[in-house]
Amino acid sequence: MGETIRIIGIDPGLRRTGWGIVESLGNSLHFVASGTVRSDDKAALATRLCQLHDGLAEILHAAMPHEAAVEQTFVNKDAAATLKLGQARGIAMLVPALAGLVVAEYAPNAVKKAVIGVGHGDKKQIHMMVKVLMPKATFDTDDAADALAIAICHAHHRQSVVYRLAALA
């Protein structure tokens, strides 16, 4: 039937970076853990990025996932906020890459489509479907729930030809 693959989904943010871990075996998904890494919003940017790095590194070390998935940055009207989010996203991609994991990226609409069936939807719909797909799932923040959705999206897409080729590179 195959082997169990442990996937970490990461929802990057400078204040709160959500993470969620699922195990995928064939078409079956199982909740493992989720949570939120927080940075001190009164600290300097470099310090906050270090806090995110250290928190994610600790989680990866403890959970030992096989693959990682990160949500792509959306561009909003506030260029400074978008830039800071991009820096947090860089940390979210760097930590698993340093651990030797291939990091997949998914647009927010792709995550929504994989979880709720359409490319647009609100957070309540996503959270409800995460609970339907994994009844034992718990999450402390919206960011952790979103991270679980990212992991679910990756579990659905990881067998694609593009992903297999990327893993070989």
PDB file of N, CA and C in Angstrom, residues 47-106:
ATOM      1  N   THR A  47      15.425  40.057  15.342  1.00  0.00           N
ATOM      2  CA  THR A  47      15.149  39.220  16.513  1.00  0.00           C
ATOM      3  C   THR A  47      13.896  38.395  16.302  1.00  0.00           C
ATOM      4  N   ARG A  48      12.861  39.027  15.735  1.00  0.00           N
ATOM      5  CA  ARG A  48      11.611  38.319  15.476  1.00  0.00           C
ATOM      6  C   ARG A  48      11.814  37.186  14.481  1.00  0.00           C
ATOM      7  N   LEU A  49      12.603  37.430  13.452  1.00  0.00           N
ATOM      8  CA  LEU A  49      12.882  36.375  12.471  1.00  0.00           C
ATOM      9  C   LEU A  49      13.652  35.232  13.119  1.00  0.00           C
ATOM     10  N   CYS A  50      14.568  35.553  14.012  1.00  0.00           N
ATOM     11  CA  CYS A  50      15.294  34.505  14.758  1.00  0.00           C
ATOM     12  C   CYS A  50      14.337  33.694  15.619  1.00  0.00           C
ATOM     13  N   GLN A  51      13.367  34.360  16.254  1.00  0.00           N
ATOM     14  CA  GLN A  51      12.391  33.654  17.080  1.00  0.00           C
ATOM     15  C   GLN A  51      11.579  32.673  16.233  1.00  0.00           C
ATOM     16  N   LEU A  52      11.168  33.110  15.051  1.00  0.00           N
ATOM     17  CA  LEU A  52      10.429  32.225  14.156  1.00  0.00           C
ATOM     18  C   LEU A  52      11.301  31.054  13.720  1.00  0.00           C
ATOM     19  N   HIS A  53      12.545  31.357  13.348  1.00  0.00           N
ATOM     20  CA  HIS A  53      13.482  30.305  12.937  1.00  0.00           C
ATOM     21  C   HIS A  53      13.657  29.273  14.042  1.00  0.00           C
ATOM     22  N   ASP A  54      13.961  29.736  15.237  1.00  0.00           N
ATOM     23  CA  ASP A  54      14.238  28.814  16.340  1.00  0.00           C
ATOM     24  C   ASP A  54      13.009  27.987  16.695  1.00  0.00           C
ATOM     25  N   GLY A  55      11.838  28.607  16.691  1.00  0.00           N
ATOM     26  CA  GLY A  55      10.608  27.884  17.006  1.00  0.00           C
ATOM     27  C   GLY A  55      10.302  26.802  15.984  1.00  0.00           C
ATOM     28  N   LEU A  56      10.407  27.151  14.705  1.00  0.00           N
ATOM     29  CA  LEU A  56      10.155  26.152  13.655  1.00  0.00           C
ATOM     30  C   LEU A  56      11.207  25.052  13.665  1.00  0.00           C
ATOM     31  N   ALA A  57      12.463  25.414  13.900  1.00  0.00           N
ATOM     32  CA  ALA A  57      13.529  24.405  13.941  1.00  0.00           C
ATOM     33  C   ALA A  57      13.280  23.405  15.060  1.00  0.00           C
ATOM     34  N   GLU A  58      12.818  23.886  16.189  1.00  0.00           N
ATOM     35  CA  GLU A  58      12.516  23.006  17.322  1.00  0.00           C
ATOM     36  C   GLU A  58      11.382  22.032  16.965  1.00  0.00           C
ATOM     37  N   ILE A  59      10.361  22.529  16.288  1.00  0.00           N
ATOM     38  CA  ILE A  59       9.233  21.687  15.891  1.00  0.00           C
ATOM     39  C   ILE A  59       9.683  20.634  14.887  1.00  0.00           C
ATOM     40  N   LEU A  60      10.462  21.030  13.894  1.00  0.00           N
ATOM     41  CA  LEU A  60      10.940  20.070  12.896  1.00  0.00           C
ATOM     42  C   LEU A  60      11.821  19.012  13.540  1.00  0.00           C
ATOM     43  N   HIS A  61      12.651  19.427  14.470  1.00  0.00           N
ATOM     44  CA  HIS A  61      13.533  18.475  15.148  1.00  0.00           C
ATOM     45  C   HIS A  61      12.711  17.449  15.943  1.00  0.00           C
ATOM     46  N   ALA A  62      11.664  17.904  16.606  1.00  0.00           N
ATOM     47  CA  ALA A  62      10.843  17.013  17.424  1.00  0.00           C
ATOM     48  C   ALA A  62       9.928  16.127  16.578  1.00  0.00           C
ATOM     49  N   ALA A  63       9.328  16.691  15.521  1.00  0.00           N
ATOM     50  CA  ALA A  63       8.314  15.963  14.743  1.00  0.00           C
ATOM     51  C   ALA A  63       8.896  15.127  13.609  1.00  0.00           C
ATOM     52  N   MET A  64      10.051  15.502  13.125  1.00  0.00           N
ATOM     53  CA  MET A  64      10.730  14.789  12.051  1.00  0.00           C
ATOM     54  C   MET A  64       9.841  14.519  10.829  1.00  0.00           C
ATOM     55  N   PRO A  65       9.289  15.570  10.223  1.00  0.00           N
ATOM     56  CA  PRO A  65       8.476  15.358   9.025  1.00  0.00           C
ATOM     57  C   PRO A  65       9.340  14.944   7.841  1.00  0.00           C
ATOM     58  N   HIS A  66       8.691  14.337   6.838  1.00  0.00           N
ATOM     59  CA  HIS A  66       9.382  13.924   5.618  1.00  0.00           C
ATOM     60  C   HIS A  66       9.313  14.988   4.536  1.00  0.00           C
ATOM     61  N   GLU A  67       8.252  15.798   4.556  1.00  0.00           N
ATOM     62  CA  GLU A  67       8.018  16.806   3.522  1.00  0.00           C
ATOM     63  C   GLU A  67       7.419  18.047   4.157  1.00  0.00           C
ATOM     64  N   ALA A  68       7.581  19.176   3.462  1.00  0.00           N
ATOM     65  CA  ALA A  68       7.048  20.443   3.962  1.00  0.00           C
ATOM     66  C   ALA A  68       6.295  21.168   2.858  1.00  0.00           C
ATOM     67  N   ALA A  69       5.313  21.949   3.281  1.00  0.00           N
ATOM     68  CA  ALA A  69       4.546  22.770   2.350  1.00  0.00           C
ATOM     69  C   ALA A  69       4.319  24.131   2.999  1.00  0.00           C
ATOM     70  N   VAL A  70       4.472  25.176   2.202  1.00  0.00           N
ATOM     71  CA  VAL A  70       4.344  26.551   2.685  1.00  0.00           C
ATOM     72  C   VAL A  70       3.382  27.295   1.777  1.00  0.00           C
ATOM     73  N   GLU A  71       2.559  28.135   2.387  1.00  0.00           N
ATOM     74  CA  GLU A  71       1.639  28.940   1.584  1.00  0.00           C
ATOM     75  C   GLU A  71       2.402  30.087   0.932  1.00  0.00           C
ATOM     76  N   GLN A  72       2.088  30.344  -0.338  1.00  0.00           N
ATOM     77  CA  GLN A  72       2.705  31.456  -1.059  1.00  0.00           C
ATOM     78  C   GLN A  72       2.169  32.776  -0.530  1.00  0.00           C
ATOM     79  N   THR A  73       2.972  33.804  -0.674  1.00  0.00           N
ATOM     80  CA  THR A  73       2.593  35.138  -0.227  1.00  0.00           C
ATOM     81  C   THR A  73       1.623  35.765  -1.209  1.00  0.00           C
ATOM     82  N   PHE A  74       0.596  36.370  -0.666  1.00  0.00           N
ATOM     83  CA  PHE A  74      -0.287  37.171  -1.503  1.00  0.00           C
ATOM     84  C   PHE A  74       0.165  38.623  -1.361  1.00  0.00           C
ATOM     85  N   VAL A  75       0.002  39.400  -2.389  1.00  0.00           N
ATOM     86  CA  VAL A  75       0.409  40.803  -2.368  1.00  0.00           C
ATOM     87  C   VAL A  75      -0.806  41.634  -1.996  1.00  0.00           C
ATOM     88  N   ASN A  76      -0.639  42.482  -0.984  1.00  0.00           N
ATOM     89  CA  ASN A  76      -1.731  43.372  -0.622  1.00  0.00           C
ATOM     90  C   ASN A  76      -1.326  44.824  -0.864  1.00  0.00           C
ATOM     91  N   LYS A  77      -2.171  45.727  -0.485  1.00  0.00           N
ATOM     92  CA  LYS A  77      -1.931  47.146  -0.777  1.00  0.00           C
ATOM     93  C   LYS A  77      -0.813  47.747   0.054  1.00  0.00           C
ATOM     94  N   ASP A  78      -0.508  47.160   1.195  1.00  0.00           N
ATOM     95  CA  ASP A  78       0.532  47.668   2.078  1.00  0.00           C
ATOM     96  C   ASP A  78       1.856  46.986   1.733  1.00  0.00           C
ATOM     97  N   ALA A  79       2.693  47.703   0.990  1.00  0.00           N
ATOM     98  CA  ALA A  79       3.952  47.122   0.524  1.00  0.00           C
ATOM     99  C   ALA A  79       4.864  46.729   1.684  1.00  0.00           C
ATOM    100  N   ALA A  80       4.902  47.529   2.740  1.00  0.00           N
ATOM    101  CA  ALA A  80       5.769  47.220   3.878  1.00  0.00           C
ATOM    102  C   ALA A  80       5.317  45.924   4.559  1.00  0.00           C
ATOM    103  N   ALA A  81       4.017  45.738   4.722  1.00  0.00           N
ATOM    104  CA  ALA A  81       3.499  44.515   5.340  1.00  0.00           C
ATOM    105  C   ALA A  81       3.785  43.308   4.459  1.00  0.00           C
ATOM    106  N   THR A  82       3.654  43.474   3.153  1.00  0.00           N
ATOM    107  CA  THR A  82       3.938  42.376   2.226  1.00  0.00           C
ATOM    108  C   THR A  82       5.401  41.974   2.300  1.00  0.00           C
ATOM    109  N   LEU A  83       6.282  42.972   2.389  1.00  0.00           N
ATOM    110  CA  LEU A  83       7.719  42.692   2.480  1.00  0.00           C
ATOM    111  C   LEU A  83       8.040  41.933   3.767  1.00  0.00           C
ATOM    112  N   LYS A  84       7.457  42.356   4.890  1.00  0.00           N
ATOM    113  CA  LYS A  84       7.709  41.668   6.162  1.00  0.00           C
ATOM    114  C   LYS A  84       7.168  40.239   6.126  1.00  0.00           C
ATOM    115  N   LEU A  85       5.998  40.055   5.518  1.00  0.00           N
ATOM    116  CA  LEU A  85       5.449  38.711   5.379  1.00  0.00           C
ATOM    117  C   LEU A  85       6.380  37.850   4.529  1.00  0.00           C
ATOM    118  N   GLY A  86       6.947  38.454   3.491  1.00  0.00           N
ATOM    119  CA  GLY A  86       7.891  37.728   2.640  1.00  0.00           C
ATOM    120  C   GLY A  86       9.122  37.283   3.407  1.00  0.00           C
ATOM    121  N   GLN A  87       9.566  38.108   4.335  1.00  0.00           N
ATOM    122  CA  GLN A  87      10.723  37.733   5.137  1.00  0.00           C
ATOM    123  C   GLN A  87      10.378  36.572   6.073  1.00  0.00           C
ATOM    124  N   ALA A  88       9.196  36.610   6.662  1.00  0.00           N
ATOM    125  CA  ALA A  88       8.755  35.500   7.515  1.00  0.00           C
ATOM    126  C   ALA A  88       8.595  34.228   6.672  1.00  0.00           C
ATOM    127  N   ARG A  89       8.107  34.402   5.450  1.00  0.00           N
ATOM    128  CA  ARG A  89       7.945  33.259   4.550  1.00  0.00           C
ATOM    129  C   ARG A  89       9.314  32.662   4.198  1.00  0.00           C
ATOM    130  N   GLY A  90      10.311  33.522   4.055  1.00  0.00           N
ATOM    131  CA  GLY A  90      11.668  33.037   3.808  1.00  0.00           C
ATOM    132  C   GLY A  90      12.141  32.130   4.935  1.00  0.00           C
ATOM    133  N   ILE A  91      11.855  32.501   6.166  1.00  0.00           N
ATOM    134  CA  ILE A  91      12.208  31.661   7.314  1.00  0.00           C
ATOM    135  C   ILE A  91      11.437  30.346   7.249  1.00  0.00           C
ATOM    136  N   ALA A  92      10.144  30.438   6.896  1.00  0.00           N
ATOM    137  CA  ALA A  92       9.302  29.238   6.825  1.00  0.00           C
ATOM    138  C   ALA A  92       9.793  28.271   5.753  1.00  0.00           C
ATOM    139  N   MET A  93      10.456  28.767   4.744  1.00  0.00           N
ATOM    140  CA  MET A  93      11.007  27.894   3.702  1.00  0.00           C
ATOM    141  C   MET A  93      12.428  27.440   4.051  1.00  0.00           C
ATOM    142  N   LEU A  94      13.174  28.313   4.694  1.00  0.00           N
ATOM    143  CA  LEU A  94      14.566  28.019   5.028  1.00  0.00           C
ATOM    144  C   LEU A  94      14.699  26.886   6.041  1.00  0.00           C
ATOM    145  N   VAL A  95      13.892  26.932   7.090  1.00  0.00           N
ATOM    146  CA  VAL A  95      14.041  25.948   8.170  1.00  0.00           C
ATOM    147  C   VAL A  95      13.873  24.515   7.660  1.00  0.00           C
ATOM    148  N   PRO A  96      12.794  24.192   6.932  1.00  0.00           N
ATOM    149  CA  PRO A  96      12.707  22.812   6.429  1.00  0.00           C
ATOM    150  C   PRO A  96      13.768  22.484   5.377  1.00  0.00           C
ATOM    151  N   ALA A  97      14.150  23.480   4.582  1.00  0.00           N
ATOM    152  CA  ALA A  97      15.200  23.236   3.583  1.00  0.00           C
ATOM    153  C   ALA A  97      16.517  22.886   4.279  1.00  0.00           C
ATOM    154  N   LEU A  98      16.831  23.590   5.371  1.00  0.00           N
ATOM    155  CA  LEU A  98      18.048  23.280   6.132  1.00  0.00           C
ATOM    156  C   LEU A  98      17.985  21.888   6.759  1.00  0.00           C
ATOM    157  N   ALA A  99      16.767  21.412   7.016  1.00  0.00           N
ATOM    158  CA  ALA A  99      16.586  20.067   7.574  1.00  0.00           C
ATOM    159  C   ALA A  99      16.608  19.003   6.484  1.00  0.00           C
ATOM    160  N   GLY A 100      16.826  19.411   5.235  1.00  0.00           N
ATOM    161  CA  GLY A 100      16.935  18.463   4.137  1.00  0.00           C
ATOM    162  C   GLY A 100      15.617  18.105   3.472  1.00  0.00           C
ATOM    163  N   LEU A 101      14.557  18.842   3.780  1.00  0.00           N
ATOM    164  CA  LEU A 101      13.246  18.553   3.202  1.00  0.00           C
ATOM    165  C   LEU A 101      13.032  19.328   1.900  1.00  0.00           C
ATOM    166  N   VAL A 102      12.332  18.705   0.970  1.00  0.00           N
ATOM    167  CA  VAL A 102      11.856  19.426  -0.204  1.00  0.00           C
ATOM    168  C   VAL A 102      10.672  20.258   0.259  1.00  0.00           C
ATOM    169  N   VAL A 103      10.627  21.521  -0.148  1.00  0.00           N
ATOM    170  CA  VAL A 103       9.566  22.426   0.282  1.00  0.00           C
ATOM    171  C   VAL A 103       8.668  22.750  -0.901  1.00  0.00           C
ATOM    172  N   ALA A 104       7.410  22.355  -0.803  1.00  0.00           N
ATOM    173  CA  ALA A 104       6.421  22.672  -1.839  1.00  0.00           C
ATOM    174  C   ALA A 104       5.740  23.984  -1.472  1.00  0.00           C
ATOM    175  N   GLU A 105       5.275  24.692  -2.495  1.00  0.00           N
ATOM    176  CA  GLU A 105       4.590  25.961  -2.280  1.00  0.00           C
ATOM    177  C   GLU A 105       3.213  25.904  -2.931  1.00  0.00           C
ATOM    178  N   TYR A 106       2.230  26.466  -2.237  1.00  0.00           N
ATOM    179  CA  TYR A 106       0.861  26.461  -2.739  1.00  0.00           C
ATOM    180  C   TYR A 106       0.233  27.836  -2.580  1.00  0.00           C
TER     181      TYR A 106
END
